[in-house]
Structure formats: C-alpha cells, structure tokens
Tab-separated table of C-alpha atoms in Angstrom:
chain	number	residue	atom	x	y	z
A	1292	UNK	CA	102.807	-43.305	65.136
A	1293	UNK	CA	99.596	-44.845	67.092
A	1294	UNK	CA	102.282	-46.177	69.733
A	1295	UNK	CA	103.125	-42.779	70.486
A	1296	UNK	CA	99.454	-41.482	71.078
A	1297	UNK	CA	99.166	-41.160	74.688
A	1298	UNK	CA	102.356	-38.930	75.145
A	1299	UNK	CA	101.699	-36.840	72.135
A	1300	UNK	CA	98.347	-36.048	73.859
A	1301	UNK	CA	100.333	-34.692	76.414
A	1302	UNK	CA	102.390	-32.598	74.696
A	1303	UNK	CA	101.246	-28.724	74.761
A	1304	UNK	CA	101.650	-28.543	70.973
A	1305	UNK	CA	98.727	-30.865	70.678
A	1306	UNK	CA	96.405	-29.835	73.161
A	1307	UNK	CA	92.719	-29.779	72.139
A	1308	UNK	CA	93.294	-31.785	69.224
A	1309	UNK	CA	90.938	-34.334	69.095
A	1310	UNK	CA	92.227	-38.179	68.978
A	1311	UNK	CA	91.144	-38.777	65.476
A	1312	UNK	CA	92.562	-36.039	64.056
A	1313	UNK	CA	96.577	-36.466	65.612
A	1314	UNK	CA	97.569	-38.673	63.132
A	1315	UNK	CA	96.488	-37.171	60.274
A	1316	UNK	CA	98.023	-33.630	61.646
A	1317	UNK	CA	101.064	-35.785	61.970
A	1318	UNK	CA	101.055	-36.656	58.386
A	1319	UNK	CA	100.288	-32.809	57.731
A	1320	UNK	CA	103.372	-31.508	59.607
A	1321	UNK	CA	105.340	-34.596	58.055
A	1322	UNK	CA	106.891	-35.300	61.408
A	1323	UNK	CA	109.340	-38.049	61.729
A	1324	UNK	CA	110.841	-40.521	64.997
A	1325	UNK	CA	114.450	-40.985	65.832
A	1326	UNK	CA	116.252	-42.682	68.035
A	1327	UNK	CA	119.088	-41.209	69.980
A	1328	UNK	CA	121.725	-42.986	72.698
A	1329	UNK	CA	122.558	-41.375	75.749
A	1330	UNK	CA	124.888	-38.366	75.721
A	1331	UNK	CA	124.118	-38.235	71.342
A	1332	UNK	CA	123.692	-34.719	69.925
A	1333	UNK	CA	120.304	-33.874	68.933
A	1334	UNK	CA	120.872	-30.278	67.230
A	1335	UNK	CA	124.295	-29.214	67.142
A	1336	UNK	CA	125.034	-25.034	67.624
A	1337	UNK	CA	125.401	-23.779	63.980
A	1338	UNK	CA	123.105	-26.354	62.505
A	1339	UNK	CA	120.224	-24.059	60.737
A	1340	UNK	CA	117.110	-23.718	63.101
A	1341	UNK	CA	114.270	-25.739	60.985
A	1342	UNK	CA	113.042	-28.476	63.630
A	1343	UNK	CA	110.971	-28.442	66.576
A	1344	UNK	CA	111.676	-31.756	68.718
A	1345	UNK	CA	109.547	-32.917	71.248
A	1346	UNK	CA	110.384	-36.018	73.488
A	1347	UNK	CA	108.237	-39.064	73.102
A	1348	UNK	CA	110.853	-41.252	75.830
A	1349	UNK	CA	113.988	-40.245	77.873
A	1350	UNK	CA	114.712	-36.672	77.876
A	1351	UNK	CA	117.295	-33.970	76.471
A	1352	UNK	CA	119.203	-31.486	77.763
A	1353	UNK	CA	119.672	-27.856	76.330
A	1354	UNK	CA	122.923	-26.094	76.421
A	1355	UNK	CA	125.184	-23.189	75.593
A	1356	UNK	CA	128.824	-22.845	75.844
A	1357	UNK	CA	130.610	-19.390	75.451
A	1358	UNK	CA	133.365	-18.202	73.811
A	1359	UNK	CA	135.401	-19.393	76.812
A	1360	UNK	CA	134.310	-22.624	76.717
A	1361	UNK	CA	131.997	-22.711	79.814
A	1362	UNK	CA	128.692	-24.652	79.981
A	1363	UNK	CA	125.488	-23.238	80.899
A	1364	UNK	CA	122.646	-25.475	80.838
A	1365	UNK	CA	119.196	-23.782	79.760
A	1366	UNK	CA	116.217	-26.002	80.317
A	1367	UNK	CA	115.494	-29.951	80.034
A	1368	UNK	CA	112.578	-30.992	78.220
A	1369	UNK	CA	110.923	-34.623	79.114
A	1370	UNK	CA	108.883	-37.380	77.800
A	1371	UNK	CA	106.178	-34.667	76.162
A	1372	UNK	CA	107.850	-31.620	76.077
A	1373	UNK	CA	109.306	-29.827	73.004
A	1374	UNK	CA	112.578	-27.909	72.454
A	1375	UNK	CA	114.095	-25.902	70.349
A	1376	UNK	CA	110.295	-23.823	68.815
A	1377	UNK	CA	111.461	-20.561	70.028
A	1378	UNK	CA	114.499	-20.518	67.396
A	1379	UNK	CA	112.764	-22.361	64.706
A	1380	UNK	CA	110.245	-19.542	64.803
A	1381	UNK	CA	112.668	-16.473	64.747
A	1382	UNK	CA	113.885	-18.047	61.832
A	1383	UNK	CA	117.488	-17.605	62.589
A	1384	UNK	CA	120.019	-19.247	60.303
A	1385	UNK	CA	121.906	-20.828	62.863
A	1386	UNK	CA	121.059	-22.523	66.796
A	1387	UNK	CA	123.158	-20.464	69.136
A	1388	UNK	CA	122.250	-23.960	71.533
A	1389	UNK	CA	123.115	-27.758	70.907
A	1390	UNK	CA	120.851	-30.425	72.238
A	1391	UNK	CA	121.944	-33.691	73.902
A	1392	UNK	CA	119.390	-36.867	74.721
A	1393	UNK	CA	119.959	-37.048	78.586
A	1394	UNK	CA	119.670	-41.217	78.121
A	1395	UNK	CA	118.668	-43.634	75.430
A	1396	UNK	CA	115.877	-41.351	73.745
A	1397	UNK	CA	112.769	-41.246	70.892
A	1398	UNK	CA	112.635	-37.952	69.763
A	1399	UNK	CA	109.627	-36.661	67.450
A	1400	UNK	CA	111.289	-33.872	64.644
A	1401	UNK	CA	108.613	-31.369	63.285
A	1402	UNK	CA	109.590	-28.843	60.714
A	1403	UNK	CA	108.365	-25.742	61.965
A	1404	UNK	CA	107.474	-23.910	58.644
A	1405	UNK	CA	104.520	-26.996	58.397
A	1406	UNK	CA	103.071	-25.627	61.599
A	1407	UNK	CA	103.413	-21.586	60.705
A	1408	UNK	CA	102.585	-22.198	56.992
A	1409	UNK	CA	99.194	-23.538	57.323
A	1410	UNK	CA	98.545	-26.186	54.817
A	1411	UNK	CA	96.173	-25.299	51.882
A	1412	UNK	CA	93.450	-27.198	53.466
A	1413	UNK	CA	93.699	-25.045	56.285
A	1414	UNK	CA	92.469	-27.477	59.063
A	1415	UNK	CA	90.936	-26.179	61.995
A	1416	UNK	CA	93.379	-28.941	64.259
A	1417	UNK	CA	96.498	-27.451	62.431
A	1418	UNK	CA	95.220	-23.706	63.269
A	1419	UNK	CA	94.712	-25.257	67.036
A	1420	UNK	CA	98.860	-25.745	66.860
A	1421	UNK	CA	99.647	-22.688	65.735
A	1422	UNK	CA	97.698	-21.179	68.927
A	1423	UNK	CA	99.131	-24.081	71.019
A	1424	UNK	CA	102.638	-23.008	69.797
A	1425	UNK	CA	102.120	-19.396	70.442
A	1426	UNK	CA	100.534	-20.399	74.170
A	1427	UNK	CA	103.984	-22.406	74.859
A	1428	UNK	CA	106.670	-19.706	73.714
A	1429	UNK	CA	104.909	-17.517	76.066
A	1430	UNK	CA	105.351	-20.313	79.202
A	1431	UNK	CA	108.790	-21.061	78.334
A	1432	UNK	CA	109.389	-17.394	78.402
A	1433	UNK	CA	107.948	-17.242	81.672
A	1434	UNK	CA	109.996	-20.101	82.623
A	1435	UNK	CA	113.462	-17.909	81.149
A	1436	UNK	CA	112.844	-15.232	83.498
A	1437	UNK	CA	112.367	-17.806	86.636
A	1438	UNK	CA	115.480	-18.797	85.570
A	1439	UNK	CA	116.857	-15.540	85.675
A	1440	UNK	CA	115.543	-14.921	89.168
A	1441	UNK	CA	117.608	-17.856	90.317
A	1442	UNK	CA	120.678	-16.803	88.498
A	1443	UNK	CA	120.990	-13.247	89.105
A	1444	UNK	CA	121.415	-14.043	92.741
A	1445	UNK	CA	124.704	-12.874	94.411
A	1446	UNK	CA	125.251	-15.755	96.011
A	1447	UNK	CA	126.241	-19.401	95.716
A	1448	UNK	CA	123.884	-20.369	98.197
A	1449	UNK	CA	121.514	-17.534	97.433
A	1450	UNK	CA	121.230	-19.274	94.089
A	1451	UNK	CA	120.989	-22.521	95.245
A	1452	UNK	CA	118.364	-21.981	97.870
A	1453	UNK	CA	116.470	-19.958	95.239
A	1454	UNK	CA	116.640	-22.980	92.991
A	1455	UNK	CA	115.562	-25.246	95.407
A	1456	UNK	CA	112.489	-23.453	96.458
A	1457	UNK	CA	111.355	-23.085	92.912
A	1458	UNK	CA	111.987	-26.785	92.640
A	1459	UNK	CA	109.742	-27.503	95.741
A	1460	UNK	CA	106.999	-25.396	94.628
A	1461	UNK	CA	106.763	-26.890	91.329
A	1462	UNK	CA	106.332	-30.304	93.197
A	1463	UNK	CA	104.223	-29.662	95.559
A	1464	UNK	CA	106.269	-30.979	98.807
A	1465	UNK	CA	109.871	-30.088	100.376
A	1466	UNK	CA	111.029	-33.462	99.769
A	1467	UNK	CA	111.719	-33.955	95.932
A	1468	UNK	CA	114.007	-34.488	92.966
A	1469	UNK	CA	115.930	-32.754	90.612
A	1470	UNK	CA	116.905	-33.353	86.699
A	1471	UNK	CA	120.790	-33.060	87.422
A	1472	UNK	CA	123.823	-34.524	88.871
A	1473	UNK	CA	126.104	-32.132	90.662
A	1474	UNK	CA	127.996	-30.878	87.811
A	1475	UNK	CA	124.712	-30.545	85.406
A	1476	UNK	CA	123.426	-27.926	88.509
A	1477	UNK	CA	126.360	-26.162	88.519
A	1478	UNK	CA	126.389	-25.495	84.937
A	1479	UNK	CA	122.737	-24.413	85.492
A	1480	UNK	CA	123.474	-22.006	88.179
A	1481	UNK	CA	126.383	-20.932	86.710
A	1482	UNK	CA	128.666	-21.709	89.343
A	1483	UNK	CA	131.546	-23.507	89.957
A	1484	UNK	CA	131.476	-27.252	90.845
A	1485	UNK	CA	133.572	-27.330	94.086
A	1486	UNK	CA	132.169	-23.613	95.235
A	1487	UNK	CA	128.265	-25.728	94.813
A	1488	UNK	CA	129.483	-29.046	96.301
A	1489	UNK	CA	131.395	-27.237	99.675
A	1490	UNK	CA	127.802	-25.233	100.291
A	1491	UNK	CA	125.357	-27.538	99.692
A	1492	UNK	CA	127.281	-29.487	102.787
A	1493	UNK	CA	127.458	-26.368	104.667
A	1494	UNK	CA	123.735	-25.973	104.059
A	1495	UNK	CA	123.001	-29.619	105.412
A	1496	UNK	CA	125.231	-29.078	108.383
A	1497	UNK	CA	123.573	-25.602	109.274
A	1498	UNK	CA	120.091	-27.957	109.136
A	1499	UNK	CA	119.037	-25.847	106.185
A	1500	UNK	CA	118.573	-28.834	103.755
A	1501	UNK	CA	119.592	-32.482	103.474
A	1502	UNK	CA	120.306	-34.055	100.280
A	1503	UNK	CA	121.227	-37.576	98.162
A	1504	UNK	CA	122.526	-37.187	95.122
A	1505	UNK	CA	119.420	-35.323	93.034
A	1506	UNK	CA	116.846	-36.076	95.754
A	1507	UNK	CA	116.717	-32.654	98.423
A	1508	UNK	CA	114.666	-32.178	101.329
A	1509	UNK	CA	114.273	-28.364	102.514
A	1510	UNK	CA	114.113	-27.981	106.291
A	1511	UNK	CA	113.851	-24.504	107.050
C-alpha cells in the first residue's frame, strides 16, 4: 500500500489524516487494489451497493442507461477521486449505475460499512473519514446540480456553451481540455451525436470557439 501514499493523500476521503496513520486506517477499512483494463466493468447496475472505489491510476467513467437503452454519462472520477459513496451510503440493494475504467486502471475498493461503522477502537483518523465522507457527498451534490444547469438547457448549443464555460472556469484559462471524445460528451449532454458534432462546427465557424478533438478554446 506505501506505493500508493502520495495519491491517497490526495484523495478527499483522507484528508487530514496524518501520514503515519493511512496505513493502518487502510488495514482498518480492509481496503483492497485491483487492476482493471481499459473499457472493464468496475460495478455493474444491479450489483448490491457495498464498495466505495477511489482511483489510485487511470480513471473511470460513471454511467446510466434507461429503459430505452440510451447512455447518459454522470461524472468521471480520476487518479484520487472516489465513486460510487453516495449509493453505498443509502444503502440501496442494488447500483442503478455501472462503472467502467476509462484506460488500463488501479482501483482502491473500500467497504463502506468499515467507514460508517466505526471500529471498536474508535480512532480519531477513522472518525476524520467519516467527516471527510460526509464533506464529499455534499461537493458531489453540488457538482449534480452544475450538471443539471448544463443539461436543462434548451438548446444543443445552449448546452454545449454552458458546458464549456463551466469547463473553463474550473481550469482557470479559455484554452483547455475535456475528459471525453465526441460521443462520451454527447452522452453527457444528453444529446445526439450528429446534432453535437454539426454545432460545435457551426460554433467554430461563427468564431465562437475552436476545437481539436477534447482540447477547446472559447473565443467570445
């Protein structure tokens, strides 16, 4: 586990735990490493809702499909983020969500009941994950409604553009990239592929935007 130190430290689960004491809260929350290749299922929908993962290399990808069979991609989670806490804590039987390593991937599995059922030493570190959990269900839900903003637009483009200026914002410059290939950000938006790829080239002839495959420059 020592290999992994220097991500796990920046994982929000972990934060103010001191160095000393991640490894034995490891052992505490009997957390395990697996590997996964590229495009491998991580949690499958209808698989019971026990884990929390959290990426130690590569990155994963969390999705829903409907009852029509159409994609929607929820978040992506990268080397020191977690996925799937907010359904191992509502304790639901089943994941209404799969999860897919976006390449070749080390994931870190963590049953959740060994964070939320305190261990009878009752630690101060493992009380300092509890809060830590608690701290990042509230940001990801914060995150789900910025999502929301994006997708509630009307538009194609008004989605798009309001995508892309949450994406610049969170970098910190109008040049930047994005996590997905063109059909990834259609699932995302919920649009369709053609209807995203026809105004994204409108946009970059109007002067709006220009773009390279997932690296986008806003002009005006």
């Amino acid at each position: 586990m020592k290999k992994y130190l220097n991500v796990l430290k920046k994982c929000s689960l972990f934060w103010g735990v001191e160095d000393e004491n991640l490894i034995p809260l490891l052992g505490c929350l009997n957390a395990g490493v697996k590997t996964f290749n590229k495009k491998q299922p991580i949690f499958l929908e209808g698989e019971a809702a026990e884990y929390i993962g959290i990426v130690l290399s590569g990155s994963a990808q969390i999705t829903a499909v409907d009852f029509l069979g159409n994609r929607n991609i929820i978040s992506f989670a990268e080397a020191g983020e977690i996925f799937g806490e907010s359904f191992a804590c509502a304790d639901i039987k089943s994941l209404p969500i799969s999860v897919t390593a976006n390449e070749d991937s080390e994931i870190m599995l963590v049953d959740c009941r060994r964070i939320l059922y305190s261990c009878s030493n009752a630690c101060d570190f493992h009380r300092q994950i509890i809060f830590n959990l608690m701290k990042t269900l509230a940001v990801k839900n914060i995150a789900f409604h910025q999502k929301l903003e994006v997708t509630s637009k009307r538009t194609t483009r008004e989605k798009i553009y309001a995508y892309l200026m949450q994406q610049a914002k969170k970098a910190g410059n109008n040049s930047f990239d994005i996590p997905f290939d063109r059909q990834e950000l259609a699932d995302y938006l919920e649009v369709d592929r053609s209807g995203l790829s026809a105004e994204l080239s409108k946009m970059q002839r109007e002067g709006i935007l220009t773009y390279r495959k997932n690296h986008f420059n806003i002009i005006s």
